[in-house]
mmCIF file of C-alpha atoms in Angstrom:
data_model
loop_
_atom_site.group_PDB
_atom_site.id
_atom_site.type_symbol
_atom_site.label_atom_id
_atom_site.label_comp_id
_atom_site.label_asym_id
_atom_site.label_seq_id
_atom_site.Cartn_x
_atom_site.Cartn_y
_atom_site.Cartn_z
ATOM 1 C CA LEU A 1 114.534 75.085 107.354
ATOM 2 C CA LEU A 2 112.053 76.685 109.743
ATOM 3 C CA ALA A 3 111.729 79.719 107.485
ATOM 4 C CA ARG A 4 111.050 77.500 104.468
ATOM 5 C CA ALA A 5 108.534 75.414 106.411
ATOM 6 C CA GLN A 6 106.702 78.615 107.377
ATOM 7 C CA LEU A 7 106.668 79.664 103.728
ATOM 8 C CA VAL A 8 105.158 76.305 102.730
ATOM 9 C CA ARG A 9 102.499 76.568 105.449
ATOM 10 C CA GLN A 10 101.637 80.062 104.272
ATOM 11 C CA ARG A 11 101.338 78.936 100.661
ATOM 12 C CA LEU A 12 98.962 76.114 101.644
ATOM 13 C CA HIS A 13 96.918 78.556 103.693
ATOM 14 C CA ASP A 14 96.695 81.061 100.851
ATOM 15 C CA TYR A 15 95.756 78.488 98.251
ATOM 16 C CA ALA A 16 92.922 77.315 100.497
ATOM 17 C CA GLY A 17 91.148 80.631 100.048
ATOM 18 C CA LEU A 18 91.499 83.983 98.380
ATOM 19 C CA VAL A 19 93.610 86.926 99.483
ATOM 20 C CA THR A 20 93.815 86.090 103.189
ATOM 21 C CA GLY A 21 96.315 85.087 105.827
ATOM 22 C CA GLU A 22 99.747 86.501 106.540
ATOM 23 C CA LEU A 23 101.983 88.217 103.990
ATOM 24 C CA LEU A 24 105.652 88.587 104.899
ATOM 25 C CA LEU A 25 107.473 91.301 102.973
ATOM 26 C CA HIS A 26 111.216 91.853 102.897
ATOM 27 C CA ALA A 27 112.528 95.330 102.146
ATOM 28 C CA SER A 28 115.747 97.317 102.228
ATOM 29 C CA GLN A 29 116.053 100.098 104.791
ATOM 30 C CA THR A 30 115.171 103.199 102.801
ATOM 31 C CA VAL A 31 112.169 101.488 101.238
ATOM 32 C CA ALA A 32 111.011 100.059 104.569
ATOM 33 C CA GLY A 33 111.488 103.237 106.539
ATOM 34 C CA TYR A 34 110.255 105.924 104.158
ATOM 35 C CA TRP A 35 108.105 104.499 101.350
ATOM 36 C CA LEU A 36 106.590 101.066 101.940
ATOM 37 C CA PRO A 37 104.557 101.534 105.191
ATOM 38 C CA ALA A 38 102.078 103.937 103.552
ATOM 39 C CA ARG A 39 101.541 101.417 100.736
ATOM 40 C CA MET A 40 101.057 98.633 103.266
ATOM 41 C CA ASN A 41 98.331 100.675 104.982
ATOM 42 C CA ALA A 42 96.591 101.385 101.679
ATOM 43 C CA PHE A 43 96.792 97.718 100.651
ATOM 44 C CA GLN A 44 95.318 96.581 103.962
ATOM 45 C CA GLN A 45 92.342 98.869 103.507
ATOM 46 C CA ARG A 46 91.544 96.921 100.348
ATOM 47 C CA HIS A 47 92.408 93.522 101.818
ATOM 48 C CA PRO A 48 91.660 93.654 105.552
ATOM 49 C CA ALA A 49 91.892 89.845 105.847
ATOM 50 C CA VAL A 50 95.629 89.975 105.121
ATOM 51 C CA ARG A 51 97.968 90.494 108.062
ATOM 52 C CA LEU A 52 101.178 92.144 106.878
ATOM 53 C CA LYS A 53 104.637 91.623 108.340
ATOM 54 C CA LEU A 54 107.752 93.522 107.295
ATOM 55 C CA ALA A 55 111.331 92.288 107.674
ATOM 56 C CA ILE A 56 114.107 94.833 107.079
ATOM 57 C CA HIS A 57 117.521 93.961 105.622
ATOM 58 C CA ASN A 58 119.955 95.554 103.221
ATOM 59 C CA THR A 59 119.473 94.965 99.501
ATOM 60 C CA ARG A 60 122.050 92.182 99.248
ATOM 61 C CA GLU A 61 120.391 90.204 102.061
ATOM 62 C CA VAL A 62 116.885 90.608 100.628
ATOM 63 C CA CYS A 63 118.110 89.180 97.332
ATOM 64 C CA ARG A 64 119.862 86.307 99.108
ATOM 65 C CA LEU A 65 116.703 85.349 100.999
ATOM 66 C CA ILE A 66 114.591 85.355 97.830
ATOM 67 C CA ARG A 67 117.187 83.379 95.907
ATOM 68 C CA ALA A 68 117.369 80.792 98.719
ATOM 69 C CA GLY A 69 113.600 80.399 98.883
ATOM 70 C CA GLU A 70 113.370 81.906 102.368
ATOM 71 C CA ALA A 71 111.428 84.941 101.146
ATOM 72 C CA GLY A 72 108.870 85.340 98.401
ATOM 73 C CA LEU A 73 108.600 89.073 97.760
ATOM 74 C CA GLY A 74 110.984 91.963 98.321
ATOM 75 C CA VAL A 75 111.321 95.664 97.585
ATOM 76 C CA VAL A 76 114.825 97.123 97.341
ATOM 77 C CA GLU A 77 116.650 100.215 96.103
ATOM 78 C CA GLY A 78 119.970 98.713 95.019
ATOM 79 C CA ALA A 79 121.209 96.454 92.251
ATOM 80 C CA VAL A 80 119.313 93.144 92.100
ATOM 81 C CA SER A 81 121.199 89.852 92.040
ATOM 82 C CA ALA A 82 121.427 87.915 88.780
ATOM 83 C CA GLY A 83 118.750 85.260 88.405
ATOM 84 C CA LEU A 84 116.000 87.257 90.121
ATOM 85 C CA SER A 85 113.155 89.147 88.462
ATOM 86 C CA SER A 86 112.704 92.818 89.258
ATOM 87 C CA GLU A 87 110.610 95.741 88.089
ATOM 88 C CA PRO A 88 110.549 99.427 89.098
ATOM 89 C CA VAL A 89 107.661 100.536 91.328
ATOM 90 C CA ALA A 90 108.780 104.039 92.399
ATOM 91 C CA LYS A 91 111.405 106.691 91.748
ATOM 92 C CA ASP A 92 113.796 108.192 94.265
ATOM 93 C CA GLN A 93 116.455 110.909 94.315
ATOM 94 C CA MET A 94 119.844 110.905 96.035
ATOM 95 C CA TRP A 95 121.111 114.006 97.881
ATOM 96 C CA LEU A 96 124.552 115.079 99.028
ATOM 97 C CA VAL A 97 124.123 116.446 102.562
ATOM 98 C CA VAL A 98 126.362 117.930 105.249
ATOM 99 C CA SER A 99 125.889 119.616 108.635
ATOM 100 C CA PRO A 100 125.346 123.400 108.919
ATOM 101 C CA GLN A 101 128.933 123.623 110.272
ATOM 102 C CA HIS A 102 130.451 122.060 107.168
ATOM 103 C CA PRO A 103 132.501 124.310 104.836
ATOM 104 C CA TRP A 104 130.186 123.440 101.917
ATOM 105 C CA THR A 105 127.097 124.858 103.648
ATOM 106 C CA GLY A 106 125.737 127.963 101.972
ATOM 107 C CA ARG A 107 127.820 127.638 98.817
ATOM 108 C CA PRO A 108 125.924 127.797 95.516
ATOM 109 C CA THR A 109 128.041 125.004 94.043
ATOM 110 C CA ILE A 110 131.079 122.814 94.678
ATOM 111 C CA ARG A 111 133.621 121.319 92.326
ATOM 112 C CA LEU A 112 133.835 117.548 91.954
ATOM 113 C CA ALA A 113 137.505 117.687 92.949
ATOM 114 C CA GLU A 114 136.432 119.052 96.343
ATOM 115 C CA LEU A 115 134.541 115.869 97.252
ATOM 116 C CA ALA A 116 137.809 114.298 98.388
ATOM 117 C CA ASP A 117 138.464 117.231 100.759
ATOM 118 C CA SER A 118 135.759 116.153 103.193
ATOM 119 C CA ALA A 119 135.460 113.171 105.508
ATOM 120 C CA TRP A 120 132.579 110.833 104.602
ATOM 121 C CA VAL A 121 130.035 108.678 106.434
ATOM 122 C CA LEU A 122 128.532 105.868 104.354
ATOM 123 C CA ARG A 123 126.210 102.884 104.710
ATOM 124 C CA GLU A 124 127.705 99.403 104.894
ATOM 125 C CA PRO A 125 128.704 97.440 101.748
ATOM 126 C CA GLY A 126 125.704 95.507 100.436
ATOM 127 C CA SER A 127 123.188 98.248 101.180
ATOM 128 C CA GLY A 128 121.273 99.743 98.275
ATOM 129 C CA THR A 129 122.154 103.251 99.430
ATOM 130 C CA ARG A 130 125.875 102.429 99.396
ATOM 131 C CA MET A 131 125.658 100.845 95.940
ATOM 132 C CA GLU A 132 123.652 103.742 94.516
ATOM 133 C CA CYS A 133 126.012 106.283 96.108
ATOM 134 C CA GLU A 134 129.025 104.634 94.501
ATOM 135 C CA GLN A 135 127.282 104.387 91.129
ATOM 136 C CA ALA A 136 126.158 108.032 91.289
ATOM 137 C CA LEU A 137 129.699 109.173 91.985
ATOM 138 C CA GLN A 138 131.058 106.928 89.234
ATOM 139 C CA ALA A 139 128.586 108.511 86.785
ATOM 140 C CA LEU A 140 130.149 111.867 87.673
ATOM 141 C CA GLY A 141 133.652 110.496 87.132
ATOM 142 C CA VAL A 142 134.476 110.251 90.847
ATOM 143 C CA ASP A 143 135.983 107.087 92.327
ATOM 144 C CA SER A 144 134.293 106.508 95.687
ATOM 145 C CA ALA A 145 137.455 104.750 96.900
ATOM 146 C CA SER A 146 139.217 108.123 96.737
ATOM 147 C CA LEU A 147 136.932 109.640 99.383
ATOM 148 C CA PRO A 148 138.218 109.720 102.989
ATOM 149 C CA LEU A 149 135.816 107.313 104.745
ATOM 150 C CA SER A 150 135.652 108.175 108.438
ATOM 151 C CA MET A 151 132.647 106.067 109.427
ATOM 152 C CA GLU A 152 130.644 103.133 108.057
ATOM 153 C CA VAL A 153 127.286 102.355 109.699
ATOM 154 C CA ALA A 154 124.380 99.996 109.066
ATOM 155 C CA SER A 155 121.353 102.302 109.124
ATOM 156 C CA ASN A 156 120.185 105.458 107.383
ATOM 157 C CA GLU A 157 119.330 107.126 110.681
ATOM 158 C CA ALA A 158 122.813 106.519 112.050
ATOM 159 C CA VAL A 159 124.346 107.959 108.869
ATOM 160 C CA VAL A 160 122.422 111.231 108.955
ATOM 161 C CA SER A 161 122.790 111.548 112.732
ATOM 162 C CA ALA A 162 126.563 111.183 112.398
ATOM 163 C CA VAL A 163 126.646 113.758 109.612
ATOM 164 C CA GLU A 164 124.479 116.351 111.355
ATOM 165 C CA THR A 165 126.596 116.197 114.520
ATOM 166 C CA GLY A 166 129.988 116.191 112.786
ATOM 167 C CA THR A 167 131.859 117.558 109.806
ATOM 168 C CA ALA A 168 131.501 114.687 107.337
ATOM 169 C CA ALA A 169 129.441 114.408 104.158
ATOM 170 C CA THR A 170 127.186 111.649 102.876
ATOM 171 C CA ILE A 171 124.875 110.753 100.001
ATOM 172 C CA VAL A 172 121.469 109.386 100.999
ATOM 173 C CA SER A 173 117.918 109.278 99.715
ATOM 174 C CA ALA A 174 116.142 112.629 99.677
ATOM 175 C CA ARG A 175 113.357 110.859 101.604
ATOM 176 C CA VAL A 176 115.801 110.198 104.454
ATOM 177 C CA ALA A 177 117.271 113.702 104.593
ATOM 178 C CA ALA A 178 114.329 115.955 103.664
ATOM 179 C CA ALA A 179 112.936 116.515 107.173
ATOM 180 C CA ARG A 180 116.375 117.294 108.602
ATOM 181 C CA VAL A 181 117.116 119.689 105.742
ATOM 182 C CA ALA A 182 113.762 121.413 106.260
ATOM 183 C CA ASP A 183 114.407 122.066 109.950
ATOM 184 C CA GLY A 184 118.030 123.118 109.446
ATOM 185 C CA ARG A 185 119.826 120.125 110.923
ATOM 186 C CA LEU A 186 121.308 119.194 107.540
ATOM 187 C CA HIS A 187 122.242 121.170 104.442
ATOM 188 C CA HIS A 188 121.518 119.896 100.927
ATOM 189 C CA VAL A 189 124.611 120.559 98.821
ATOM 190 C CA PRO A 190 123.620 121.464 95.222
ATOM 191 C CA LEU A 191 125.283 118.602 93.370
ATOM 192 C CA SER A 192 123.346 117.008 90.514
ATOM 193 C CA LEU A 193 123.038 113.260 91.145
ATOM 194 C CA PRO A 194 121.204 110.699 88.987
ATOM 195 C CA GLY A 195 117.834 109.376 90.146
ATOM 196 C CA ARG A 196 117.223 105.776 91.105
ATOM 197 C CA GLU A 197 114.342 103.313 91.363
ATOM 198 C CA PHE A 198 112.739 101.199 94.054
ATOM 199 C CA LYS A 199 112.333 97.682 92.660
ATOM 200 C CA LEU A 200 109.902 94.856 93.352
ATOM 201 C CA VAL A 201 111.867 91.577 93.445
ATOM 202 C CA HIS A 202 110.784 87.934 93.245
ATOM 203 C CA HIS A 203 112.084 84.592 92.024
ATOM 204 C CA PRO A 204 111.070 83.911 88.403
ATOM 205 C CA GLU A 205 110.650 80.161 88.965
ATOM 206 C CA ARG A 206 108.393 80.342 92.030
ATOM 207 C CA GLU A 207 104.672 80.927 91.769
ATOM 208 C CA ALA A 208 103.340 83.766 93.894
ATOM 209 C CA THR A 209 100.687 83.163 96.523
ATOM 210 C CA PRO A 210 97.397 85.047 96.064
ATOM 211 C CA ALA A 211 98.412 87.574 98.729
ATOM 212 C CA GLN A 212 101.826 88.112 97.120
ATOM 213 C CA ALA A 213 100.278 88.515 93.669
ATOM 214 C CA ALA A 214 97.726 91.003 94.984
ATOM 215 C CA PHE A 215 100.369 93.073 96.754
ATOM 216 C CA ALA A 216 102.651 93.074 93.699
ATOM 217 C CA ALA A 217 99.739 94.238 91.513
ATOM 218 C CA PHE A 218 98.958 96.974 94.047
ATOM 219 C CA LEU A 219 102.551 98.298 93.983
ATOM 220 C CA ARG A 220 102.490 98.426 90.178
ATOM 221 C CA GLN A 221 99.737 101.033 90.256
ATOM 222 C CA PRO A 222 100.882 104.647 89.731
ATOM 223 C CA GLU A 223 101.520 106.582 92.941
#
């Protein structure tokens, strides 16, 4: 109730003027940690009267909040719940990564049948990364349930930290793993995985505030 009351107060404030006030965004972890902050900075340069706030959840929770009317605008990387409107605003790539001590390191290729030979660390169910990982494997004909899951954690950083200090594998966004691959803490295994999209999400039956509409229009611009 408090969250909805705050949303109502914000709407009244926005409608009293132009693009001003506070804009609360809800985003999934990969989007919030590796893509959205730079866009928030660029947007604020154009609209300095808007104070931005960012709440971070997994994709399932962002969709739940929007559906319940507790959030107005979200950006996620996973499948969007039925009944919500979504549109792509950026592209992303998934990577299979392991530690330098893993048997797959240094090999030019691996066979799909070998994926079940390694332990795995994955994000929690409901996260966009977990959903996209499972869908990517399914597209290759691999059942993710057949993989030996040794650890399940609720953040991207915990996933890659567990992988780089152990002997498990994972599939995460290239944005999450790139710096660790570049400095040798992780190894990018050459397995072709389908790309994915970051999606702007809102409720189709709720009118956007001026600040929300301006931010949505900004994200639609080419990168």
